[in-house]
PDB file of C-alpha atoms in Angstrom:
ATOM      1  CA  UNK T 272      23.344   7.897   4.015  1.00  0.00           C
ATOM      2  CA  UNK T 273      23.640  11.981   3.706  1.00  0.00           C
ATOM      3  CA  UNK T 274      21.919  13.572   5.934  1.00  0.00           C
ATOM      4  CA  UNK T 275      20.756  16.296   3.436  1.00  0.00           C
ATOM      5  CA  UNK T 276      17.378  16.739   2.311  1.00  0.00           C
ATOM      6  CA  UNK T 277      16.037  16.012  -1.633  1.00  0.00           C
ATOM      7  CA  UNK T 278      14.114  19.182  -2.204  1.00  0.00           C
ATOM      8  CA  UNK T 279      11.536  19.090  -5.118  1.00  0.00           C
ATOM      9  CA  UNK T 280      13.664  21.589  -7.229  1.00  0.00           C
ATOM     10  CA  UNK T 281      16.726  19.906  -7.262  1.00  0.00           C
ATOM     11  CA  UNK T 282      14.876  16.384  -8.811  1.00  0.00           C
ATOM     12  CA  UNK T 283      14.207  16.190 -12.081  1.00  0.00           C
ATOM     13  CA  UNK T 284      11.842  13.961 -14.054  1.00  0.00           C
ATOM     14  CA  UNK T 285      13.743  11.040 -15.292  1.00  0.00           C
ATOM     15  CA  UNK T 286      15.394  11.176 -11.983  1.00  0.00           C
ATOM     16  CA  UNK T 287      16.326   7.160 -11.162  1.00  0.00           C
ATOM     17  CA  UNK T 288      16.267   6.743  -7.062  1.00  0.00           C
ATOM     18  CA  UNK T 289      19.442   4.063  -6.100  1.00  0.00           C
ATOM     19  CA  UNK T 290      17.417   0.839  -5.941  1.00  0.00           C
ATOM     20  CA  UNK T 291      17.277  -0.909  -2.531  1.00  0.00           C
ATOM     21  CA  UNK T 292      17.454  -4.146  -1.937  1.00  0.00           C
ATOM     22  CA  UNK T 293      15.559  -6.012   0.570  1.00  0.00           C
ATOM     23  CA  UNK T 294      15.336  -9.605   1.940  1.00  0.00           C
ATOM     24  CA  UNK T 295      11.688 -10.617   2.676  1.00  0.00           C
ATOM     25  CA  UNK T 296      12.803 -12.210   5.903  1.00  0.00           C
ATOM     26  CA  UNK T 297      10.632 -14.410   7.662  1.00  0.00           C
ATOM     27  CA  UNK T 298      11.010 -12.184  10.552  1.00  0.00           C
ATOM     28  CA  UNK T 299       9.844  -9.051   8.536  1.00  0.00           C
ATOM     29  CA  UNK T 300       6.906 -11.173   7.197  1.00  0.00           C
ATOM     30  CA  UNK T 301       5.925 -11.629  10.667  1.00  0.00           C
ATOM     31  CA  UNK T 302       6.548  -8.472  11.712  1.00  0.00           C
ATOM     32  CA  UNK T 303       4.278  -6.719   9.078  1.00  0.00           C
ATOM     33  CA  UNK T 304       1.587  -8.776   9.477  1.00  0.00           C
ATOM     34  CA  UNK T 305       1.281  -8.337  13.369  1.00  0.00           C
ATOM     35  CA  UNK T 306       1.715  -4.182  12.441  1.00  0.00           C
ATOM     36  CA  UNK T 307      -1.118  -4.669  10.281  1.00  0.00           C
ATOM     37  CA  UNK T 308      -3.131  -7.078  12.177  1.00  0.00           C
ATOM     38  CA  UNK T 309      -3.723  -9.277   9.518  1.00  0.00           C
ATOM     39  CA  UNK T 310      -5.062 -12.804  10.331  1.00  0.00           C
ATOM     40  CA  UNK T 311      -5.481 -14.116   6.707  1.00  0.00           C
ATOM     41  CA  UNK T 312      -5.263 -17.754   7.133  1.00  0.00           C
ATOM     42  CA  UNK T 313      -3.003 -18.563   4.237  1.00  0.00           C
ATOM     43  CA  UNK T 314      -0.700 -16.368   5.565  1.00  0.00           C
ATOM     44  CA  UNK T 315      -0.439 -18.539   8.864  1.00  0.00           C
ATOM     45  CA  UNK T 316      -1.815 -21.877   7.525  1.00  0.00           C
ATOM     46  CA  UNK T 317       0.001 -23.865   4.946  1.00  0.00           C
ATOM     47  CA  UNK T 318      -3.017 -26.410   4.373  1.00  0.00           C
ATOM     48  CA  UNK T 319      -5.305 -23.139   3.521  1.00  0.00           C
ATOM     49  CA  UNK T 320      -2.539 -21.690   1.391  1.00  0.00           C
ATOM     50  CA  UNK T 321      -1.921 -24.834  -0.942  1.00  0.00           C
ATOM     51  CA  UNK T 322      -6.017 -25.210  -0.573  1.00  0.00           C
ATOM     52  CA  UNK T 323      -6.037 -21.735  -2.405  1.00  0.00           C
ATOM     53  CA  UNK T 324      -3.302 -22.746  -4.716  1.00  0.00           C
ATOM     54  CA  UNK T 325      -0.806 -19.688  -3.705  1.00  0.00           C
ATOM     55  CA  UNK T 326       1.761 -22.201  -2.587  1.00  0.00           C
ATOM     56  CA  UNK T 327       3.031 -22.236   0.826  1.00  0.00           C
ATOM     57  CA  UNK T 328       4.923 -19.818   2.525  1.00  0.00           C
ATOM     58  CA  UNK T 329       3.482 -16.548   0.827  1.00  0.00           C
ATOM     59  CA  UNK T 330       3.661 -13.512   1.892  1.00  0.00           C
ATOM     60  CA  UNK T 331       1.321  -9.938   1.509  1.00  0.00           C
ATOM     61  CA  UNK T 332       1.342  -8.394  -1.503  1.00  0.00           C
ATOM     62  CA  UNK T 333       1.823  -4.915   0.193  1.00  0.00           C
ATOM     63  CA  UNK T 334       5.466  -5.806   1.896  1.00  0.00           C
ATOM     64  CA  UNK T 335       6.689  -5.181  -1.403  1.00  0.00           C
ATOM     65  CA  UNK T 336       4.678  -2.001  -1.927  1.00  0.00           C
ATOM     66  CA  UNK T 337       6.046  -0.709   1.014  1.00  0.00           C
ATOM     67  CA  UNK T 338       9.479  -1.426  -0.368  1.00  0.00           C
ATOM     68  CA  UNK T 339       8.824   1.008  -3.105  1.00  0.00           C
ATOM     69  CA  UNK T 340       8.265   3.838  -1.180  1.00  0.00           C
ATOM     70  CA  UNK T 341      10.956   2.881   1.028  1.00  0.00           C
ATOM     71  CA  UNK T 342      13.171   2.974  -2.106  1.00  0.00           C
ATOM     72  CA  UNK T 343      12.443   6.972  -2.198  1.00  0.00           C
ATOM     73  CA  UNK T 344      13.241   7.336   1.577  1.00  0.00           C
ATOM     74  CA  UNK T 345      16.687   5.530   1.896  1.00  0.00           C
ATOM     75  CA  UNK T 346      18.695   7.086  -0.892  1.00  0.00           C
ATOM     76  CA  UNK T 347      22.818   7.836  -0.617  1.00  0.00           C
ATOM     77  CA  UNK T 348      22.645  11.548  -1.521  1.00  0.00           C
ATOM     78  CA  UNK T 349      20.279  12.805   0.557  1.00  0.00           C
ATOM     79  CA  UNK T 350      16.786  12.120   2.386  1.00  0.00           C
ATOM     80  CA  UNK T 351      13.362  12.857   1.621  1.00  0.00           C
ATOM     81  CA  UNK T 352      12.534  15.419   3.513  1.00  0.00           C
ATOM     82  CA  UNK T 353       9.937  15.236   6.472  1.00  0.00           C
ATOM     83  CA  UNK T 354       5.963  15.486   6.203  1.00  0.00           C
ATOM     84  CA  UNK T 355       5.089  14.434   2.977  1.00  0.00           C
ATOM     85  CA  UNK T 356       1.745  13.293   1.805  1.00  0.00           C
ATOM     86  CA  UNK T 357       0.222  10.244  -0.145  1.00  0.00           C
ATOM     87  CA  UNK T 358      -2.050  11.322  -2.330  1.00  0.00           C
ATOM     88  CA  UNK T 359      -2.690   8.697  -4.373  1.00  0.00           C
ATOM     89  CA  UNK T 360      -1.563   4.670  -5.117  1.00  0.00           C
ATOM     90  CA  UNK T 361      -1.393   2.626  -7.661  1.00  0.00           C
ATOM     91  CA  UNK T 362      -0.496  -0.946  -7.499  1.00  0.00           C
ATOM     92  CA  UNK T 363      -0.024  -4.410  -9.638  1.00  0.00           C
ATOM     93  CA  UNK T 364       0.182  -7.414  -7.878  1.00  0.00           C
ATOM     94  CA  UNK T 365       2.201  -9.422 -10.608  1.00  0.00           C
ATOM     95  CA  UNK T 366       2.949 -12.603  -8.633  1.00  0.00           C
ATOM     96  CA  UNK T 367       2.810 -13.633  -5.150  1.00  0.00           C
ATOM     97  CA  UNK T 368       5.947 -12.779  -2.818  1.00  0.00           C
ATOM     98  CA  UNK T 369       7.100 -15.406  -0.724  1.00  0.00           C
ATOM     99  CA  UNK T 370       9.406 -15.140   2.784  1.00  0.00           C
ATOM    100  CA  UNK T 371      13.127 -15.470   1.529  1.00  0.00           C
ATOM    101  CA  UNK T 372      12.778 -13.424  -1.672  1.00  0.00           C
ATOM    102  CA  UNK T 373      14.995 -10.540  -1.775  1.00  0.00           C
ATOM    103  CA  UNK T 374      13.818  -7.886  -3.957  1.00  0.00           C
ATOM    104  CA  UNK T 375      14.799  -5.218  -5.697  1.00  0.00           C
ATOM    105  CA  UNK T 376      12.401  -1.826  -6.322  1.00  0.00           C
ATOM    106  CA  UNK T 377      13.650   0.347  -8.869  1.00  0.00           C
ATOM    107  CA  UNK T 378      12.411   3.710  -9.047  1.00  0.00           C
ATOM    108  CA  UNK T 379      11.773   7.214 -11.019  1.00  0.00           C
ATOM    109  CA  UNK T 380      10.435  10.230 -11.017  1.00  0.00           C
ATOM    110  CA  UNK T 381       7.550  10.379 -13.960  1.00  0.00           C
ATOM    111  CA  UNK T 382       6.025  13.645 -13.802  1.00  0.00           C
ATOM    112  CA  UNK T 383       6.560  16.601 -11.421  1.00  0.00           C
ATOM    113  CA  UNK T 384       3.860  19.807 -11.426  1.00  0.00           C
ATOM    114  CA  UNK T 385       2.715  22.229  -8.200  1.00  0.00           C
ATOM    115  CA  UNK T 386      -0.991  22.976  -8.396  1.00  0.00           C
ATOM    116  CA  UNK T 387      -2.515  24.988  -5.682  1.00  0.00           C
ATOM    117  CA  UNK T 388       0.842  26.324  -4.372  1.00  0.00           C
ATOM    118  CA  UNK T 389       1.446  22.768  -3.669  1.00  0.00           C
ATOM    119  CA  UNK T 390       4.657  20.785  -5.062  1.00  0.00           C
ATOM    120  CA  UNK T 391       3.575  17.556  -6.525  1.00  0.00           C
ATOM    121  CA  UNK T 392       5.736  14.116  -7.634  1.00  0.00           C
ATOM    122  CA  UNK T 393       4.760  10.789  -9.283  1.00  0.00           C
ATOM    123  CA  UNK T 394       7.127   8.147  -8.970  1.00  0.00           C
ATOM    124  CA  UNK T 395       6.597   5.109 -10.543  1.00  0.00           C
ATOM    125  CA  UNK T 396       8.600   1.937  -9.311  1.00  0.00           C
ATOM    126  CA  UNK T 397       9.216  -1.827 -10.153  1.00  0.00           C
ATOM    127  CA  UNK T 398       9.882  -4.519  -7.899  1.00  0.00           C
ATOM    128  CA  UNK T 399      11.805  -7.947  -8.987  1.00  0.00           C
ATOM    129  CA  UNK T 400      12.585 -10.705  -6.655  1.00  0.00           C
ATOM    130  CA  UNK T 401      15.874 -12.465  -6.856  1.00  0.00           C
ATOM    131  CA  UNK T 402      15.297 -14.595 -10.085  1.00  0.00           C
ATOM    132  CA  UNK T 403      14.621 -11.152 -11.717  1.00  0.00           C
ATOM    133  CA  UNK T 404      10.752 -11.851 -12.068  1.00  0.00           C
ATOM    134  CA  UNK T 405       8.095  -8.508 -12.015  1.00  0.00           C
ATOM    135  CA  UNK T 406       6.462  -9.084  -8.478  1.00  0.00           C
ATOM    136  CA  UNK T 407       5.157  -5.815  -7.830  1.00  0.00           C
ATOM    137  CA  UNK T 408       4.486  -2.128 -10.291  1.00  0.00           C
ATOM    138  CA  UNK T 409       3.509   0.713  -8.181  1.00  0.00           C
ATOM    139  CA  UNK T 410       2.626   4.288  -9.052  1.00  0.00           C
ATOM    140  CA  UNK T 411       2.824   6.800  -6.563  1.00  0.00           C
ATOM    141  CA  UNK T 412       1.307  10.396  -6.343  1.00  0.00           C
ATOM    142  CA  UNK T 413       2.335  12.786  -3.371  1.00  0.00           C
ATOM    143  CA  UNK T 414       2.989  16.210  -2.000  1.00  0.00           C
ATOM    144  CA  UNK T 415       6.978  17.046  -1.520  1.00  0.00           C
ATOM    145  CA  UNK T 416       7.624  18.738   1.586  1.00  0.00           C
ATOM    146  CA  UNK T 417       9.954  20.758  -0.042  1.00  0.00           C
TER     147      UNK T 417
ATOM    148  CA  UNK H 223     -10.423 -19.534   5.797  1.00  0.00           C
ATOM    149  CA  UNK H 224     -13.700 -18.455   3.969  1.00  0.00           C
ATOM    150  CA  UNK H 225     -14.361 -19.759   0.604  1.00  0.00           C
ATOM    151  CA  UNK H 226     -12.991 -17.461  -1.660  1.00  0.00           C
ATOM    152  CA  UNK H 227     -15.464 -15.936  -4.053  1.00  0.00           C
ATOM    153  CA  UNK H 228     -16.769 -17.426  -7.388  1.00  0.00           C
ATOM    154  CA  UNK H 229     -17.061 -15.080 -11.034  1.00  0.00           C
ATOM    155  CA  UNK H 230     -20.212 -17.092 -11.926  1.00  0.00           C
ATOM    156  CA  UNK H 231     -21.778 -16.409  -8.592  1.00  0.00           C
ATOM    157  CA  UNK H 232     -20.556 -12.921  -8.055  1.00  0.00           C
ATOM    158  CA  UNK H 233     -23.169  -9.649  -9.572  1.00  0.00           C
ATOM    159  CA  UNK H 234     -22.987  -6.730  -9.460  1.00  0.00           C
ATOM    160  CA  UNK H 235     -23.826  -4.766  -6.102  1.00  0.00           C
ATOM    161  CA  UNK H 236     -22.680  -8.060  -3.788  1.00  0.00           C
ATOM    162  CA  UNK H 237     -20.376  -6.567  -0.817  1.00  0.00           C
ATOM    163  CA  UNK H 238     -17.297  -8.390   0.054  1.00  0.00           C
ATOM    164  CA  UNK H 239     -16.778  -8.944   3.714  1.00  0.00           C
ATOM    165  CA  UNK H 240     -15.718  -5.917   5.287  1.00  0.00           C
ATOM    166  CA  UNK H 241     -12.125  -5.490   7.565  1.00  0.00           C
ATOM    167  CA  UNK H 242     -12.264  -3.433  10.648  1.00  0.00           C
ATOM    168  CA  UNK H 243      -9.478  -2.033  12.464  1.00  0.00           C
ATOM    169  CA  UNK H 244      -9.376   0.352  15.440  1.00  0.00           C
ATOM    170  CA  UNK H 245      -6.203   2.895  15.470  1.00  0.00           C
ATOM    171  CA  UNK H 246      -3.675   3.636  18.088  1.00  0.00           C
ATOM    172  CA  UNK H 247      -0.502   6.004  18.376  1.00  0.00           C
ATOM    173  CA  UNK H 248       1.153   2.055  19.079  1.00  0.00           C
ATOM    174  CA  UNK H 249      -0.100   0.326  16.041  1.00  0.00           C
ATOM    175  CA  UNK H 250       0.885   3.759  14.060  1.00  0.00           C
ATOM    176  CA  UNK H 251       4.332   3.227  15.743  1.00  0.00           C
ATOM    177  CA  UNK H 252       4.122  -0.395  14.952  1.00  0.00           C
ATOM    178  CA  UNK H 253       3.548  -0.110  11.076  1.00  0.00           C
ATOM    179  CA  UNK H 254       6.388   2.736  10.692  1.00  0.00           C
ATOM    180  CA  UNK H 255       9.043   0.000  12.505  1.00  0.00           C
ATOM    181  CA  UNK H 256       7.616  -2.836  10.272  1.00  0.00           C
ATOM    182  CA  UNK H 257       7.654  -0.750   6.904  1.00  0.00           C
ATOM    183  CA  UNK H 258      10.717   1.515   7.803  1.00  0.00           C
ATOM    184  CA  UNK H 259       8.472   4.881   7.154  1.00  0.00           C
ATOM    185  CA  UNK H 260       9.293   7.091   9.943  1.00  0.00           C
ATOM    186  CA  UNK H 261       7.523  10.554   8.767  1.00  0.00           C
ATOM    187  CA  UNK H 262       7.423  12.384  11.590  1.00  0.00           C
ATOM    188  CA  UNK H 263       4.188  12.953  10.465  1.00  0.00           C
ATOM    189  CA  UNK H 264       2.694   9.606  11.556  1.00  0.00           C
ATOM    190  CA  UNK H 265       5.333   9.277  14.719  1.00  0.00           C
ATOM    191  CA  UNK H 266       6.130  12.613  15.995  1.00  0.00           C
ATOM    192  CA  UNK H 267       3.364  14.394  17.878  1.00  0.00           C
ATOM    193  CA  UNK H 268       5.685  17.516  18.436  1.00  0.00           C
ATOM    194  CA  UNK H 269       6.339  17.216  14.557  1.00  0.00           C
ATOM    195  CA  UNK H 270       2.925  16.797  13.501  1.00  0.00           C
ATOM    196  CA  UNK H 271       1.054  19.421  15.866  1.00  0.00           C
ATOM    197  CA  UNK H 272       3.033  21.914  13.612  1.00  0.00           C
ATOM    198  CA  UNK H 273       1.856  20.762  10.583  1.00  0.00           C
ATOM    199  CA  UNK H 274      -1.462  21.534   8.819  1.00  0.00           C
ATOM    200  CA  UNK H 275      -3.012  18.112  10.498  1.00  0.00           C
ATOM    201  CA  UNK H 276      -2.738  19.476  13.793  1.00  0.00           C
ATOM    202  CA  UNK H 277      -1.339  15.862  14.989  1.00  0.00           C
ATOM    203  CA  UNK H 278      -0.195  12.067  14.218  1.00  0.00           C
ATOM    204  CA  UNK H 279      -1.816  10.364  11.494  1.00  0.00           C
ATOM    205  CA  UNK H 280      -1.516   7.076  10.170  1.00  0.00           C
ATOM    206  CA  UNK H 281       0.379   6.176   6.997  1.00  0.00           C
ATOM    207  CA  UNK H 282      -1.664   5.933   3.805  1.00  0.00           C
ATOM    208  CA  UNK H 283      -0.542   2.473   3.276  1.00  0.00           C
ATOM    209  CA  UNK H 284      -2.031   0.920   6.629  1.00  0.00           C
ATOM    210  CA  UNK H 285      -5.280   1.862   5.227  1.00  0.00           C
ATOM    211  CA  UNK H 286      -4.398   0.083   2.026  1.00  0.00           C
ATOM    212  CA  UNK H 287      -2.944  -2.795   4.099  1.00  0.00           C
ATOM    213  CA  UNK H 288      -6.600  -3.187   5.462  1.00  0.00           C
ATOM    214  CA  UNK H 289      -7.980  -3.010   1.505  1.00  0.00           C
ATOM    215  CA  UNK H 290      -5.596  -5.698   0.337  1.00  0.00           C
ATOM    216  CA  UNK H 291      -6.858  -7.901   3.509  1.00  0.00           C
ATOM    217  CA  UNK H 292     -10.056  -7.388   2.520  1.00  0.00           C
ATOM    218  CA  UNK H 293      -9.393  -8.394  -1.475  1.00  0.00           C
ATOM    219  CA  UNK H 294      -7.521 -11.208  -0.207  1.00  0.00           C
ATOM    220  CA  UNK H 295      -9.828 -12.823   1.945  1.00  0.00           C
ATOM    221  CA  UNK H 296     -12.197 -12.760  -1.018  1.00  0.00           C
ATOM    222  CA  UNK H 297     -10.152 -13.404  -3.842  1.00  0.00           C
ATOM    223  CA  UNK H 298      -6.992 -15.376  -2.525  1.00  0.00           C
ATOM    224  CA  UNK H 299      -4.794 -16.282  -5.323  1.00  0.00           C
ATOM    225  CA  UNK H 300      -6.842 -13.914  -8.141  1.00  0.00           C
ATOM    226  CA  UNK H 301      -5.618 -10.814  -5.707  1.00  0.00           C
ATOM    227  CA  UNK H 302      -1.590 -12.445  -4.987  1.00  0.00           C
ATOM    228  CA  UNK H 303      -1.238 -12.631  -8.728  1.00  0.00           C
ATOM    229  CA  UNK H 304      -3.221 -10.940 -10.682  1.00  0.00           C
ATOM    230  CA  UNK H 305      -4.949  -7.918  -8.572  1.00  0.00           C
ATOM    231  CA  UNK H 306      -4.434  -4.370  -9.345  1.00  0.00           C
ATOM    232  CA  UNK H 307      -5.773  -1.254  -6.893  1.00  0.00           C
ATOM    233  CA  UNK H 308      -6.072   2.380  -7.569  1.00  0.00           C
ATOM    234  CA  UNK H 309      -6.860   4.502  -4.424  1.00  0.00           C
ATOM    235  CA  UNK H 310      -6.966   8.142  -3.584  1.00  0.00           C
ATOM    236  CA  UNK H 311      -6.150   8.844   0.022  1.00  0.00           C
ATOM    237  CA  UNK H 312      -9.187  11.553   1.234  1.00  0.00           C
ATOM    238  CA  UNK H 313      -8.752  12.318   4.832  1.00  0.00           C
ATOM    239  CA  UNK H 314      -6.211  11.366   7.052  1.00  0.00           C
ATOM    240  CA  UNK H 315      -6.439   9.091   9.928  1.00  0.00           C
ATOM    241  CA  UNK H 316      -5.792   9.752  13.376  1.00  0.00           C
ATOM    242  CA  UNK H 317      -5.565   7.792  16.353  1.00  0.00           C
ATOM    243  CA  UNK H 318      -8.540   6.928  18.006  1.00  0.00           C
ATOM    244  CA  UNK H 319     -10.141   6.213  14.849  1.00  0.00           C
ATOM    245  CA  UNK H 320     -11.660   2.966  13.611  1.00  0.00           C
ATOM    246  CA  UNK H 321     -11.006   2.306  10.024  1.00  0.00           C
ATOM    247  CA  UNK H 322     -13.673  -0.339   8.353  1.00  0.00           C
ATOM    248  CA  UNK H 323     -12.439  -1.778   4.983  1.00  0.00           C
ATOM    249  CA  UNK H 324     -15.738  -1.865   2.678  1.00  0.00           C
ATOM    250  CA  UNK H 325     -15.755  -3.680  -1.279  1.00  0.00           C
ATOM    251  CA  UNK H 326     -18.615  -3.731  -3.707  1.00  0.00           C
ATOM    252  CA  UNK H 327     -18.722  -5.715  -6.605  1.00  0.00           C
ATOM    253  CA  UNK H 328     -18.881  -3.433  -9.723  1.00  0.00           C
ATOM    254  CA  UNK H 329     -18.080  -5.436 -12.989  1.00  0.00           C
ATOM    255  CA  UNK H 330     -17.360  -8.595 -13.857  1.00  0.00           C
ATOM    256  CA  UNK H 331     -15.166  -8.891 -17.403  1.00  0.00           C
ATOM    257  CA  UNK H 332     -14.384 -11.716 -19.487  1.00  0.00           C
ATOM    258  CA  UNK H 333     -11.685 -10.747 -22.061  1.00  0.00           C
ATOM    259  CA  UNK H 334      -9.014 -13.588 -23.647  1.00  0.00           C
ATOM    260  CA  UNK H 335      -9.789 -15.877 -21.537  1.00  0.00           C
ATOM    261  CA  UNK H 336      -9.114 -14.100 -18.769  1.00  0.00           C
ATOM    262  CA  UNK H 337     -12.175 -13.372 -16.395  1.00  0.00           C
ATOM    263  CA  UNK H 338     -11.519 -10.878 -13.927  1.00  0.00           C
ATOM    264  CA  UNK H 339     -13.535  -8.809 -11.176  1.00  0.00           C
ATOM    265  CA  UNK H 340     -13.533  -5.333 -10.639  1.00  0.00           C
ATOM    266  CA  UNK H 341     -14.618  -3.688  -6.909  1.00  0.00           C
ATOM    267  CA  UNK H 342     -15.277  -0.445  -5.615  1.00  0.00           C
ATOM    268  CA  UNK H 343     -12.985  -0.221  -2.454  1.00  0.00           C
ATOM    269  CA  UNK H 344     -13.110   2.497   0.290  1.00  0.00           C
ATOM    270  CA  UNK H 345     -12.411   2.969   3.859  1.00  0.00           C
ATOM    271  CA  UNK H 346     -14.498   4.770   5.914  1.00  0.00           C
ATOM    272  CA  UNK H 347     -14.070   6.137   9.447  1.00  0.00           C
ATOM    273  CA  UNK H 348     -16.596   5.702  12.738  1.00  0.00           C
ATOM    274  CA  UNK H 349     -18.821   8.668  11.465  1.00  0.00           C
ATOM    275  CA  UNK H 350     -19.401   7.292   7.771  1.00  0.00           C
ATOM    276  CA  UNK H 351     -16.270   9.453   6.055  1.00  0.00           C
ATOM    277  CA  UNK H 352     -14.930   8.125   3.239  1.00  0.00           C
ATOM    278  CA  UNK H 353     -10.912   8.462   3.895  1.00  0.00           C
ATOM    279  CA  UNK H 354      -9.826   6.197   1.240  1.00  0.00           C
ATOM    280  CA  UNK H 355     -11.453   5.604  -2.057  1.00  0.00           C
ATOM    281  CA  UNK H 356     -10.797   3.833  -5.667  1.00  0.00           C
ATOM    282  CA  UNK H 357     -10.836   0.450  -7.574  1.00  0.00           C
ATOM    283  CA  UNK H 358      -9.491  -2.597  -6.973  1.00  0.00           C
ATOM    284  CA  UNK H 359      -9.764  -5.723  -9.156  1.00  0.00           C
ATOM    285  CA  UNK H 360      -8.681  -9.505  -9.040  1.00  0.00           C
ATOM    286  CA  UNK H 361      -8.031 -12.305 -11.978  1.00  0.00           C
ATOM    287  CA  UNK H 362     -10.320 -15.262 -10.858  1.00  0.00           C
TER     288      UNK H 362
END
C-alpha cells in the first residue's frame, strides 16, 4: 500500500475506493466481540441462536460495518490521512453475517462540501458476502483531515 | 437470553434494556486491533493531545457496537435482518468514561405486511450527555 496520503482535493465525487475483501474468520468473530464486550447469547449459544431463528453460527451485524470503513482506510494509492472524524452513520442490516463469509464492501464517494472551514465526505458503501448476497448498506458522513 | 420483544406488546414510550460499558485506553486499543482502525486519534496520545480533543478518544463505532447490542438483545433476528440505524456522533468519548446504551420505543408501523419497530437510540456518558444520538428500527 502507498504510503501517501488521500487529501480531500484530490477525490472526487464518483470516486470508487478498491474494494477489500475480508474473511469473517472465526477468529475475527471472536476477536470483535471480546473488543466490544458483547455477551449476546446467540452469539455464544447455538441452542439460543436457532431458539431465535438466526441460525447458528452468526455473527454481529457491525463486523461488516466496520469493513466499510476499513474499505476507505486500506486503499493501493494512498492512505487516508490521520485524525478524521465520524460524524454521522447510517446502516442496513440486510441479512445476518455468519463466521466463514468473506465479504466484499464496495465503496464511493457521494457528496463532498466544507461548511464551517471544515472539509466534509459521504461515502456510501455495500457489502456482499461470497454468494454475492447484500449483507450490509452503510452511509457514512465525516470530516477529512485533509 | 431474554425473550426478545413482541410488536403487539410493545407502545410507545417502553425502554429497551439498557447496555453499559466503562472505557479504557486498553479496550480503545482493543477495538482498533479487532476492526483494523488505527487513527491515531483513538491510539496515539502524543497524536491526539495535538489535536482539537486534547487526547484519545474512542472510535464512533464502539459506541454503535454498544447500540446494536442493545437492539439485538431486544429484537434478535428483526435487528440481524431487517434493522436499520441512523446516528449522529455528538461528543467524543474518552477514557475513563462509562458509556450506557439507552432505546425508547417510538413507533410501531404495519405496512405490506411487514410490521416493524422504530426506537429512539442514544448513548449517554456518566454525567447525563448525550454523545450519540438517532433512530434505530427492527422488522419483527
Amino acid at each position: 500500500m502507498s504510503e501517501k496520503e488521500l487529501v480531500y482535493d484530490e477525490i472526487e465525487v464518483g470516486r470508487e475506493f478498491d474494494p477489500p475483501v475480508l474473511s469473517l474468520t472465526d477468529e475475527a468473530v471472536k476477536k470483535y466481540l471480546q473488543a466490544v464486550e458483547d455477551d449476546s447469547s446467540i452469539y455464544q449459544d447455538q441452542t439460543a441462536a436457532l431458539d431465535a431463528a438466526v441460525g447458528w453460527p452468526v455473527a454481529p451485524p457491525t463486523t461488516a460495518a466496520i469493513f466499510s470503513r476499513t474499505s476507505v482506510l486500506l486503499q493501493k494509492e494512498g492512505k487516508m490521512p490521520p485524525g478524521s472524524i465520524h460524524a454521522r452513520q447510517e446502516f442496513q442490516f440486510v441479512a445476518p453475517l455468519r463466521p466463514g463469509d468473506v465479504l466484499t464492501t464496495k465503496a464511493r464517494v457521494a457528496e463532498k462540501f466544507v461548511r464551517k472551514d471544515r472539509k466534509w465526505m459521504v461515502i456510501e458503501s455495500t457489502t456482499v458476502n461470497q454468494r454475492g448476497e447484500t449483507v450490509v448498506i452503510g452511509r457514512m458522513t465525516g470530516i477529512w483531515p485533509k | 437470553m431474554a425473550k426478545t420483544l413482541s410488536f403487539d406488546t410493545l407502545k410507545q414510550g417502553d425502554e429497551l434494556n439498557p447496555v453499559r460499558k466503562h472505557i479504557t485506553q486498553e479496550k480503545i486499543n482493543q477495538y482498533a486491533e479487532a476492526s483494523g482502525d488505527f487513527n491515531p486519534l483513538h491510539i496515539d496520545p502524543d497524536f491526539a493531545k495535538g489535536t482539537f480533543y486534547g487526547g484519545t478518544i474512542a472510535h464512533g463505532l464502539l459506541s454503535l457496537a454498544y447500540i446494536s447490542e442493545m437492539m439485538t438483545k431486544a429484537f434478535a433476528k428483526g435487528w440481524l435482518a431487517g434493522g436499520k440505524l441512523t446516528v449522529s456522533f455528538l461528543a467524543p468519548v474518552r477514557p475513563g468514561d462509562t458509556i450506557t446504551a439507552r432505546g425508547l420505543v417510538k413507533q410501531k408501523k404495519e405496512e405490506g405486511g411487514q410490521r416493524q419497530v422504530v426506537c429512539e437510540v442514544y448513548c449517554e456518558n456518566q454525567k447525563g450527555e448525550k454523545v450519540v444520538s438517532g433512530e434505530a428500527s427492527a422488522i419483527l
